[in-house]
Amino acid sequence: MSTAPLPYRLVATDLDGTLLRTDDTVSERTRDALTVVAAAGAAHIVVTGRGVPWTKYILDDLGYDGLAVCGQGAQVYHAGEHRLLTSVTLDRQLAGIALAKIEAEVGPLLLAASRDGLEGDVLVGSGYQVHDGPLPYVPMHDPADLWAAPLTKVYIQHPTLGDDELAQAARATVGNLVDVVMAGAGVVEILPLGLSKATGLSLAARRLGLKAADTIAFGDMPNDIPMFGWAAHGVAMANAHDELKAVAHEITASNDDDGIAVVLEHLLAG
């Protein structure tokens, strides 16, 4: 692979559905492309909806030692130092009010939440459907436990409404109090108002002396829309949600077909 001068000095990649394949691995082709990009002088920042506790083991496996934006922008994490640099928490009183308003509109919700910190637990309430896999969580038997410690986000599900319907209804009801994002199948999240992947990425980029104009971003879900709005160039995966494809500058191959590598190899080839 040749190394023509890169038009971007920062490569921002979402994790699930983007950098990770369906089997939660990163292909050798994509690893090689990111290695060559780094050798050409560009930085790579992982930008994920996952909190640090659900992200750090993946970064360790990748040998990734740079900055990562976690928790939908709430956390900036130094992977090499295993250190949390910044963290934004959700106002628990405001979140409680928002949940009550949503339930008044659509009926009872199924709840989970991410606690703040490097080792913050993910609490899962009765009936909430958790994806199969290695991610650890703590069953929540007492609803009061939800509010017992600082949180970065609350997850909501509904017995009958689909993800897009639930996110739309919640946003219409409490969009002036909190932010609501759809981050993946079964993953609708309540966040601090004004928080997004773009705010977290801008903080991380600033630490590296880089700007939006330096950035190419890859993603697959509606929670990546703010990041695409901030970056100079947004690339949606072939498997991306239609809302993200609608605002992308480019659509590449799927996460299972090395979509990130396809674009980076083209850029490196000049």
PDB file of C-alpha atoms in Angstrom:
ATOM      1  CA  MET A   1       0.000   0.000   0.000  1.00  0.00           C
ATOM      2  CA  SER A   2       1.440   3.395  -0.992  1.00  0.00           C
ATOM      3  CA  THR A   3       1.329   6.296   1.424  1.00  0.00           C
ATOM      4  CA  ALA A   4       0.206   9.383  -0.443  1.00  0.00           C
ATOM      5  CA  PRO A   5      -0.299  12.489   1.719  1.00  0.00           C
ATOM      6  CA  LEU A   6      -3.552  12.084   3.627  1.00  0.00           C
ATOM      7  CA  PRO A   7      -6.231  14.779   3.266  1.00  0.00           C
ATOM      8  CA  TYR A   8      -7.264  14.121   6.893  1.00  0.00           C
ATOM      9  CA  ARG A   9      -5.164  14.128  10.057  1.00  0.00           C
ATOM     10  CA  LEU A  10      -7.817  12.498  12.239  1.00  0.00           C
ATOM     11  CA  VAL A  11      -9.758   9.288  11.604  1.00  0.00           C
ATOM     12  CA  ALA A  12     -12.746   8.915  13.941  1.00  0.00           C
ATOM     13  CA  THR A  13     -14.433   5.518  13.963  1.00  0.00           C
ATOM     14  CA  ASP A  14     -17.528   4.263  15.708  1.00  0.00           C
ATOM     15  CA  LEU A  15     -17.099   0.810  17.241  1.00  0.00           C
ATOM     16  CA  ASP A  16     -20.146  -1.484  16.928  1.00  0.00           C
ATOM     17  CA  GLY A  17     -21.329  -1.971  13.373  1.00  0.00           C
ATOM     18  CA  THR A  18     -18.402   0.066  12.058  1.00  0.00           C
ATOM     19  CA  LEU A  19     -14.904  -0.840  13.253  1.00  0.00           C
ATOM     20  CA  LEU A  20     -16.098  -4.142  14.743  1.00  0.00           C
ATOM     21  CA  ARG A  21     -17.421  -6.891  12.518  1.00  0.00           C
ATOM     22  CA  THR A  22     -20.545  -8.832  13.438  1.00  0.00           C
ATOM     23  CA  ASP A  23     -18.396 -11.258  15.435  1.00  0.00           C
ATOM     24  CA  ASP A  24     -16.970  -8.330  17.482  1.00  0.00           C
ATOM     25  CA  THR A  25     -13.516  -8.581  15.904  1.00  0.00           C
ATOM     26  CA  VAL A  26     -11.487  -6.147  13.795  1.00  0.00           C
ATOM     27  CA  SER A  27     -10.217  -7.578  10.513  1.00  0.00           C
ATOM     28  CA  GLU A  28      -6.521  -7.734   9.721  1.00  0.00           C
ATOM     29  CA  ARG A  29      -7.159  -5.608   6.636  1.00  0.00           C
ATOM     30  CA  THR A  30      -8.698  -2.823   8.728  1.00  0.00           C
ATOM     31  CA  ARG A  31      -5.960  -3.088  11.365  1.00  0.00           C
ATOM     32  CA  ASP A  32      -3.331  -2.803   8.624  1.00  0.00           C
ATOM     33  CA  ALA A  33      -5.032   0.220   7.056  1.00  0.00           C
ATOM     34  CA  LEU A  34      -5.176   2.016  10.424  1.00  0.00           C
ATOM     35  CA  THR A  35      -1.500   1.166  11.050  1.00  0.00           C
ATOM     36  CA  VAL A  36      -0.499   2.683   7.723  1.00  0.00           C
ATOM     37  CA  VAL A  37      -2.671   5.727   8.407  1.00  0.00           C
ATOM     38  CA  ALA A  38      -0.882   6.229  11.723  1.00  0.00           C
ATOM     39  CA  ALA A  39       2.502   5.862  10.010  1.00  0.00           C
ATOM     40  CA  ALA A  40       1.378   8.549   7.564  1.00  0.00           C
ATOM     41  CA  GLY A  41       0.824  10.923  10.496  1.00  0.00           C
ATOM     42  CA  ALA A  42      -2.906  10.689  11.165  1.00  0.00           C
ATOM     43  CA  ALA A  43      -4.439  10.011  14.563  1.00  0.00           C
ATOM     44  CA  HIS A  44      -7.186   7.451  15.146  1.00  0.00           C
ATOM     45  CA  ILE A  45      -9.882   8.044  17.759  1.00  0.00           C
ATOM     46  CA  VAL A  46     -12.523   5.471  18.618  1.00  0.00           C
ATOM     47  CA  VAL A  47     -15.875   7.197  19.240  1.00  0.00           C
ATOM     48  CA  THR A  48     -18.436   4.866  20.759  1.00  0.00           C
ATOM     49  CA  GLY A  49     -21.727   4.874  22.595  1.00  0.00           C
ATOM     50  CA  ARG A  50     -20.340   2.261  24.970  1.00  0.00           C
ATOM     51  CA  GLY A  51     -19.124   3.477  28.328  1.00  0.00           C
ATOM     52  CA  VAL A  52     -15.476   2.955  29.265  1.00  0.00           C
ATOM     53  CA  PRO A  53     -16.089  -0.310  31.176  1.00  0.00           C
ATOM     54  CA  TRP A  54     -17.622  -1.855  28.030  1.00  0.00           C
ATOM     55  CA  THR A  55     -14.923  -0.405  25.733  1.00  0.00           C
ATOM     56  CA  LYS A  56     -11.539  -0.752  27.410  1.00  0.00           C
ATOM     57  CA  TYR A  57     -11.109  -4.515  26.932  1.00  0.00           C
ATOM     58  CA  ILE A  58     -11.649  -4.124  23.169  1.00  0.00           C
ATOM     59  CA  LEU A  59      -9.098  -1.320  22.996  1.00  0.00           C
ATOM     60  CA  ASP A  60      -6.607  -3.403  24.974  1.00  0.00           C
ATOM     61  CA  ASP A  61      -7.113  -6.298  22.556  1.00  0.00           C
ATOM     62  CA  LEU A  62      -6.447  -3.960  19.620  1.00  0.00           C
ATOM     63  CA  GLY A  63      -3.282  -2.660  21.240  1.00  0.00           C
ATOM     64  CA  TYR A  64      -4.921   0.757  21.019  1.00  0.00           C
ATOM     65  CA  ASP A  65      -3.179   3.316  23.243  1.00  0.00           C
ATOM     66  CA  GLY A  66      -4.673   6.602  22.085  1.00  0.00           C
ATOM     67  CA  LEU A  67      -7.748   8.589  23.103  1.00  0.00           C
ATOM     68  CA  ALA A  68     -11.246   7.159  22.934  1.00  0.00           C
ATOM     69  CA  VAL A  69     -14.561   8.967  23.223  1.00  0.00           C
ATOM     70  CA  CYS A  70     -17.011   6.776  25.144  1.00  0.00           C
ATOM     71  CA  GLY A  71     -20.544   6.956  26.498  1.00  0.00           C
ATOM     72  CA  GLN A  72     -21.959   8.937  23.529  1.00  0.00           C
ATOM     73  CA  GLY A  73     -19.415  11.702  24.164  1.00  0.00           C
ATOM     74  CA  ALA A  74     -19.683  11.731  27.956  1.00  0.00           C
ATOM     75  CA  GLN A  75     -16.203  10.303  28.548  1.00  0.00           C
ATOM     76  CA  VAL A  76     -12.764  10.950  27.080  1.00  0.00           C
ATOM     77  CA  TYR A  77     -10.553   7.987  27.949  1.00  0.00           C
ATOM     78  CA  HIS A  78      -6.788   7.553  27.544  1.00  0.00           C
ATOM     79  CA  ALA A  79      -6.481   3.897  26.558  1.00  0.00           C
ATOM     80  CA  GLY A  80      -2.698   3.723  26.919  1.00  0.00           C
ATOM     81  CA  GLU A  81      -2.802   5.070  30.469  1.00  0.00           C
ATOM     82  CA  HIS A  82      -6.150   3.444  31.407  1.00  0.00           C
ATOM     83  CA  ARG A  83      -7.226   6.838  32.657  1.00  0.00           C
ATOM     84  CA  LEU A  84     -10.509   8.743  32.444  1.00  0.00           C
ATOM     85  CA  LEU A  85      -9.696  12.304  31.349  1.00  0.00           C
ATOM     86  CA  THR A  86     -13.163  13.857  31.315  1.00  0.00           C
ATOM     87  CA  SER A  87     -16.634  12.694  32.275  1.00  0.00           C
ATOM     88  CA  VAL A  88     -20.097  14.261  32.044  1.00  0.00           C
ATOM     89  CA  THR A  89     -22.883  12.829  34.172  1.00  0.00           C
ATOM     90  CA  LEU A  90     -26.639  12.857  33.744  1.00  0.00           C
ATOM     91  CA  ASP A  91     -28.652  14.978  36.186  1.00  0.00           C
ATOM     92  CA  ARG A  92     -30.542  12.213  37.981  1.00  0.00           C
ATOM     93  CA  GLN A  93     -33.430  14.408  39.099  1.00  0.00           C
ATOM     94  CA  LEU A  94     -33.925  15.675  35.559  1.00  0.00           C
ATOM     95  CA  ALA A  95     -33.668  12.129  34.196  1.00  0.00           C
ATOM     96  CA  GLY A  96     -36.357  10.974  36.630  1.00  0.00           C
ATOM     97  CA  ILE A  97     -38.657  13.745  35.488  1.00  0.00           C
ATOM     98  CA  ALA A  98     -37.978  12.870  31.841  1.00  0.00           C
ATOM     99  CA  LEU A  99     -38.744   9.185  32.389  1.00  0.00           C
ATOM    100  CA  ALA A 100     -42.009  10.035  34.148  1.00  0.00           C
ATOM    101  CA  LYS A 101     -43.053  12.250  31.249  1.00  0.00           C
ATOM    102  CA  ILE A 102     -42.195   9.579  28.673  1.00  0.00           C
ATOM    103  CA  GLU A 103     -44.122   6.920  30.598  1.00  0.00           C
ATOM    104  CA  ALA A 104     -47.115   9.256  30.835  1.00  0.00           C
ATOM    105  CA  GLU A 105     -47.023   9.408  27.042  1.00  0.00           C
ATOM    106  CA  VAL A 106     -46.252   5.807  26.017  1.00  0.00           C
ATOM    107  CA  GLY A 107     -46.760   3.672  29.128  1.00  0.00           C
ATOM    108  CA  PRO A 108     -44.296   1.771  31.348  1.00  0.00           C
ATOM    109  CA  LEU A 109     -40.693   1.503  30.195  1.00  0.00           C
ATOM    110  CA  LEU A 110     -38.040  -1.155  30.698  1.00  0.00           C
ATOM    111  CA  LEU A 111     -34.901   0.430  32.136  1.00  0.00           C
ATOM    112  CA  ALA A 112     -31.144   0.044  32.405  1.00  0.00           C
ATOM    113  CA  ALA A 113     -28.397   2.551  33.216  1.00  0.00           C
ATOM    114  CA  SER A 114     -24.631   3.073  33.051  1.00  0.00           C
ATOM    115  CA  ARG A 115     -22.902   4.326  36.179  1.00  0.00           C
ATOM    116  CA  ASP A 116     -20.041   6.767  35.870  1.00  0.00           C
ATOM    117  CA  GLY A 117     -16.372   5.861  36.205  1.00  0.00           C
ATOM    118  CA  LEU A 118     -13.729   3.459  34.910  1.00  0.00           C
ATOM    119  CA  GLU A 119     -15.437   0.552  36.627  1.00  0.00           C
ATOM    120  CA  GLY A 120     -19.001   1.859  36.488  1.00  0.00           C
ATOM    121  CA  ASP A 121     -21.582  -0.929  36.508  1.00  0.00           C
ATOM    122  CA  VAL A 122     -24.335  -1.274  33.949  1.00  0.00           C
ATOM    123  CA  LEU A 123     -27.556  -1.850  35.887  1.00  0.00           C
ATOM    124  CA  VAL A 124     -30.314  -3.809  34.151  1.00  0.00           C
ATOM    125  CA  GLY A 125     -33.895  -3.772  35.373  1.00  0.00           C
ATOM    126  CA  SER A 126     -36.506  -6.485  35.140  1.00  0.00           C
ATOM    127  CA  GLY A 127     -37.627  -7.223  31.575  1.00  0.00           C
ATOM    128  CA  TYR A 128     -34.919  -5.153  29.865  1.00  0.00           C
ATOM    129  CA  GLN A 129     -33.503  -7.199  26.986  1.00  0.00           C
ATOM    130  CA  VAL A 130     -29.708  -7.335  27.030  1.00  0.00           C
ATOM    131  CA  HIS A 131     -27.754  -8.410  23.944  1.00  0.00           C
ATOM    132  CA  ASP A 132     -25.970 -11.723  24.227  1.00  0.00           C
ATOM    133  CA  GLY A 133     -22.222 -11.436  24.626  1.00  0.00           C
ATOM    134  CA  PRO A 134     -19.378 -10.846  27.038  1.00  0.00           C
ATOM    135  CA  LEU A 135     -20.460  -7.450  28.365  1.00  0.00           C
ATOM    136  CA  PRO A 136     -20.953  -7.560  32.148  1.00  0.00           C
ATOM    137  CA  TYR A 137     -24.000  -6.110  33.876  1.00  0.00           C
ATOM    138  CA  VAL A 138     -25.651  -6.129  37.297  1.00  0.00           C
ATOM    139  CA  PRO A 139     -29.326  -7.100  37.684  1.00  0.00           C
ATOM    140  CA  MET A 140     -31.314  -4.290  39.315  1.00  0.00           C
ATOM    141  CA  HIS A 141     -33.936  -5.655  41.719  1.00  0.00           C
ATOM    142  CA  ASP A 142     -34.801  -2.385  43.483  1.00  0.00           C
ATOM    143  CA  PRO A 143     -35.772   0.509  41.147  1.00  0.00           C
ATOM    144  CA  ALA A 144     -34.293   2.935  43.702  1.00  0.00           C
ATOM    145  CA  ASP A 145     -30.834   1.541  42.873  1.00  0.00           C
ATOM    146  CA  LEU A 146     -31.066   3.319  39.524  1.00  0.00           C
ATOM    147  CA  TRP A 147     -30.525   6.653  41.251  1.00  0.00           C
ATOM    148  CA  ALA A 148     -28.059   5.602  43.960  1.00  0.00           C
ATOM    149  CA  ALA A 149     -24.856   6.760  42.207  1.00  0.00           C
ATOM    150  CA  PRO A 150     -23.835   9.123  39.347  1.00  0.00           C
ATOM    151  CA  LEU A 151     -24.918   7.985  35.874  1.00  0.00           C
ATOM    152  CA  THR A 152     -23.743   8.714  32.355  1.00  0.00           C
ATOM    153  CA  LYS A 153     -26.942   7.493  30.680  1.00  0.00           C
ATOM    154  CA  VAL A 154     -30.246   5.676  31.092  1.00  0.00           C
ATOM    155  CA  TYR A 155     -31.372   3.071  28.557  1.00  0.00           C
ATOM    156  CA  ILE A 156     -35.055   2.647  27.739  1.00  0.00           C
ATOM    157  CA  GLN A 157     -37.038  -0.064  25.986  1.00  0.00           C
ATOM    158  CA  HIS A 158     -40.774  -0.467  25.438  1.00  0.00           C
ATOM    159  CA  PRO A 159     -42.814  -3.689  25.384  1.00  0.00           C
ATOM    160  CA  THR A 160     -44.395  -2.932  22.002  1.00  0.00           C
ATOM    161  CA  LEU A 161     -42.849   0.165  20.401  1.00  0.00           C
ATOM    162  CA  GLY A 162     -39.884  -0.280  18.041  1.00  0.00           C
ATOM    163  CA  ASP A 163     -36.609   1.566  18.598  1.00  0.00           C
ATOM    164  CA  ASP A 164     -37.270   4.357  16.111  1.00  0.00           C
ATOM    165  CA  GLU A 165     -40.838   4.854  17.371  1.00  0.00           C
ATOM    166  CA  LEU A 166     -39.706   4.972  20.988  1.00  0.00           C
ATOM    167  CA  ALA A 167     -36.864   7.377  20.273  1.00  0.00           C
ATOM    168  CA  GLN A 168     -39.152   9.659  18.280  1.00  0.00           C
ATOM    169  CA  ALA A 169     -41.856   9.652  20.972  1.00  0.00           C
ATOM    170  CA  ALA A 170     -39.349  10.270  23.764  1.00  0.00           C
ATOM    171  CA  ARG A 171     -37.635  13.072  21.860  1.00  0.00           C
ATOM    172  CA  ALA A 172     -40.955  14.764  21.135  1.00  0.00           C
ATOM    173  CA  THR A 173     -41.931  14.530  24.808  1.00  0.00           C
ATOM    174  CA  VAL A 174     -38.703  15.459  26.658  1.00  0.00           C
ATOM    175  CA  GLY A 175     -36.358  16.826  23.994  1.00  0.00           C
ATOM    176  CA  ASN A 176     -36.154  20.126  25.882  1.00  0.00           C
ATOM    177  CA  LEU A 177     -34.923  18.358  29.050  1.00  0.00           C
ATOM    178  CA  VAL A 178     -32.560  15.629  27.846  1.00  0.00           C
ATOM    179  CA  ASP A 179     -31.166  14.236  24.617  1.00  0.00           C
ATOM    180  CA  VAL A 180     -32.566  10.972  23.246  1.00  0.00           C
ATOM    181  CA  VAL A 181     -30.584   8.838  20.789  1.00  0.00           C
ATOM    182  CA  MET A 182     -31.070   5.542  19.021  1.00  0.00           C
ATOM    183  CA  ALA A 183     -27.673   3.870  19.139  1.00  0.00           C
ATOM    184  CA  GLY A 184     -28.416   0.360  17.886  1.00  0.00           C
ATOM    185  CA  ALA A 185     -30.942  -2.455  17.942  1.00  0.00           C
ATOM    186  CA  GLY A 186     -32.741  -2.288  21.275  1.00  0.00           C
ATOM    187  CA  VAL A 187     -30.611   0.648  22.420  1.00  0.00           C
ATOM    188  CA  VAL A 188     -32.461   3.934  23.000  1.00  0.00           C
ATOM    189  CA  GLU A 189     -30.633   6.205  25.435  1.00  0.00           C
ATOM    190  CA  ILE A 190     -31.360   9.227  27.629  1.00  0.00           C
ATOM    191  CA  LEU A 191     -28.366  11.595  27.796  1.00  0.00           C
ATOM    192  CA  PRO A 192     -27.539  15.037  29.203  1.00  0.00           C
ATOM    193  CA  LEU A 193     -29.007  17.762  27.011  1.00  0.00           C
ATOM    194  CA  GLY A 194     -26.470  18.908  24.411  1.00  0.00           C
ATOM    195  CA  LEU A 195     -24.209  15.877  24.781  1.00  0.00           C
ATOM    196  CA  SER A 196     -23.272  13.957  21.643  1.00  0.00           C
ATOM    197  CA  LYS A 197     -20.403  12.141  20.017  1.00  0.00           C
ATOM    198  CA  ALA A 198     -19.533  15.461  18.384  1.00  0.00           C
ATOM    199  CA  THR A 199     -18.986  17.226  21.724  1.00  0.00           C
ATOM    200  CA  GLY A 200     -16.786  14.410  23.000  1.00  0.00           C
ATOM    201  CA  LEU A 201     -14.853  14.152  19.748  1.00  0.00           C
ATOM    202  CA  SER A 202     -14.224  17.896  19.658  1.00  0.00           C
ATOM    203  CA  LEU A 203     -12.730  17.714  23.179  1.00  0.00           C
ATOM    204  CA  ALA A 204     -10.505  14.782  22.270  1.00  0.00           C
ATOM    205  CA  ALA A 205      -9.407  16.370  18.988  1.00  0.00           C
ATOM    206  CA  ARG A 206      -8.509  19.586  20.784  1.00  0.00           C
ATOM    207  CA  ARG A 207      -6.166  17.636  23.057  1.00  0.00           C
ATOM    208  CA  LEU A 208      -4.358  16.477  19.918  1.00  0.00           C
ATOM    209  CA  GLY A 209      -4.278  19.930  18.361  1.00  0.00           C
ATOM    210  CA  LEU A 210      -6.711  18.874  15.636  1.00  0.00           C
ATOM    211  CA  LYS A 211      -9.957  20.365  14.302  1.00  0.00           C
ATOM    212  CA  ALA A 212     -13.148  19.374  12.536  1.00  0.00           C
ATOM    213  CA  ALA A 213     -11.585  20.298   9.196  1.00  0.00           C
ATOM    214  CA  ASP A 214      -8.922  17.627   9.804  1.00  0.00           C
ATOM    215  CA  THR A 215     -11.428  14.838  10.440  1.00  0.00           C
ATOM    216  CA  ILE A 216     -12.968  11.947   8.534  1.00  0.00           C
ATOM    217  CA  ALA A 217     -15.579  10.034  10.544  1.00  0.00           C
ATOM    218  CA  PHE A 218     -17.091   6.554  10.092  1.00  0.00           C
ATOM    219  CA  GLY A 219     -20.379   5.359  11.621  1.00  0.00           C
ATOM    220  CA  ASP A 220     -23.548   3.337  11.241  1.00  0.00           C
ATOM    221  CA  MET A 221     -26.317   4.647  13.533  1.00  0.00           C
ATOM    222  CA  PRO A 222     -28.350   7.834  14.129  1.00  0.00           C
ATOM    223  CA  ASN A 223     -26.221   8.647  17.179  1.00  0.00           C
ATOM    224  CA  ASP A 224     -23.379   9.242  14.692  1.00  0.00           C
ATOM    225  CA  ILE A 225     -25.264  12.084  12.969  1.00  0.00           C
ATOM    226  CA  PRO A 226     -23.793  14.845  15.195  1.00  0.00           C
ATOM    227  CA  MET A 227     -20.300  13.462  14.583  1.00  0.00           C
ATOM    228  CA  PHE A 228     -20.888  13.608  10.835  1.00  0.00           C
ATOM    229  CA  GLY A 229     -22.130  17.158  11.225  1.00  0.00           C
ATOM    230  CA  TRP A 230     -18.913  18.111  13.031  1.00  0.00           C
ATOM    231  CA  ALA A 231     -16.371  16.271  10.852  1.00  0.00           C
ATOM    232  CA  ALA A 232     -15.227  17.453   7.440  1.00  0.00           C
ATOM    233  CA  HIS A 233     -16.260  14.132   5.870  1.00  0.00           C
ATOM    234  CA  GLY A 234     -18.735  11.538   7.130  1.00  0.00           C
ATOM    235  CA  VAL A 235     -18.688   7.973   5.818  1.00  0.00           C
ATOM    236  CA  ALA A 236     -21.637   5.661   6.488  1.00  0.00           C
ATOM    237  CA  MET A 237     -21.235   1.908   6.380  1.00  0.00           C
ATOM    238  CA  ALA A 238     -23.371  -0.083   3.921  1.00  0.00           C
ATOM    239  CA  ASN A 239     -25.135  -1.572   6.949  1.00  0.00           C
ATOM    240  CA  ALA A 240     -25.911   1.888   8.376  1.00  0.00           C
ATOM    241  CA  HIS A 241     -29.308   3.186   9.445  1.00  0.00           C
ATOM    242  CA  ASP A 242     -31.089   5.138   6.703  1.00  0.00           C
ATOM    243  CA  GLU A 243     -31.071   8.329   8.807  1.00  0.00           C
ATOM    244  CA  LEU A 244     -27.267   8.311   8.868  1.00  0.00           C
ATOM    245  CA  LYS A 245     -26.941   7.429   5.189  1.00  0.00           C
ATOM    246  CA  ALA A 246     -29.113  10.454   4.393  1.00  0.00           C
ATOM    247  CA  VAL A 247     -26.543  12.871   5.870  1.00  0.00           C
ATOM    248  CA  ALA A 248     -23.334  11.022   4.909  1.00  0.00           C
ATOM    249  CA  HIS A 249     -20.907  12.403   2.356  1.00  0.00           C
ATOM    250  CA  GLU A 250     -20.064   8.863   1.268  1.00  0.00           C
ATOM    251  CA  ILE A 251     -21.278   5.287   1.762  1.00  0.00           C
ATOM    252  CA  THR A 252     -18.697   2.529   1.932  1.00  0.00           C
ATOM    253  CA  ALA A 253     -18.836  -1.260   2.239  1.00  0.00           C
ATOM    254  CA  SER A 254     -20.284  -2.883   5.363  1.00  0.00           C
ATOM    255  CA  ASN A 255     -18.440  -3.468   8.610  1.00  0.00           C
ATOM    256  CA  ASP A 256     -18.146  -7.145   7.645  1.00  0.00           C
ATOM    257  CA  ASP A 257     -16.621  -6.182   4.290  1.00  0.00           C
ATOM    258  CA  ASP A 258     -13.863  -3.881   5.582  1.00  0.00           C
ATOM    259  CA  GLY A 259     -15.668  -0.647   4.778  1.00  0.00           C
ATOM    260  CA  ILE A 260     -13.229   1.485   6.777  1.00  0.00           C
ATOM    261  CA  ALA A 261     -10.223  -0.091   5.062  1.00  0.00           C
ATOM    262  CA  VAL A 262     -11.785   0.414   1.614  1.00  0.00           C
ATOM    263  CA  VAL A 263     -11.942   4.178   2.144  1.00  0.00           C
ATOM    264  CA  LEU A 264      -8.571   4.522   3.879  1.00  0.00           C
ATOM    265  CA  GLU A 265      -6.761   2.464   1.235  1.00  0.00           C
ATOM    266  CA  HIS A 266      -8.247   4.701  -1.454  1.00  0.00           C
ATOM    267  CA  LEU A 267      -7.077   7.815   0.389  1.00  0.00           C
ATOM    268  CA  LEU A 268      -3.601   6.357   0.946  1.00  0.00           C
ATOM    269  CA  ALA A 269      -3.338   5.468  -2.733  1.00  0.00           C
ATOM    270  CA  GLY A 270      -3.952   9.105  -3.609  1.00  0.00           C
TER     271      GLY A 270
END
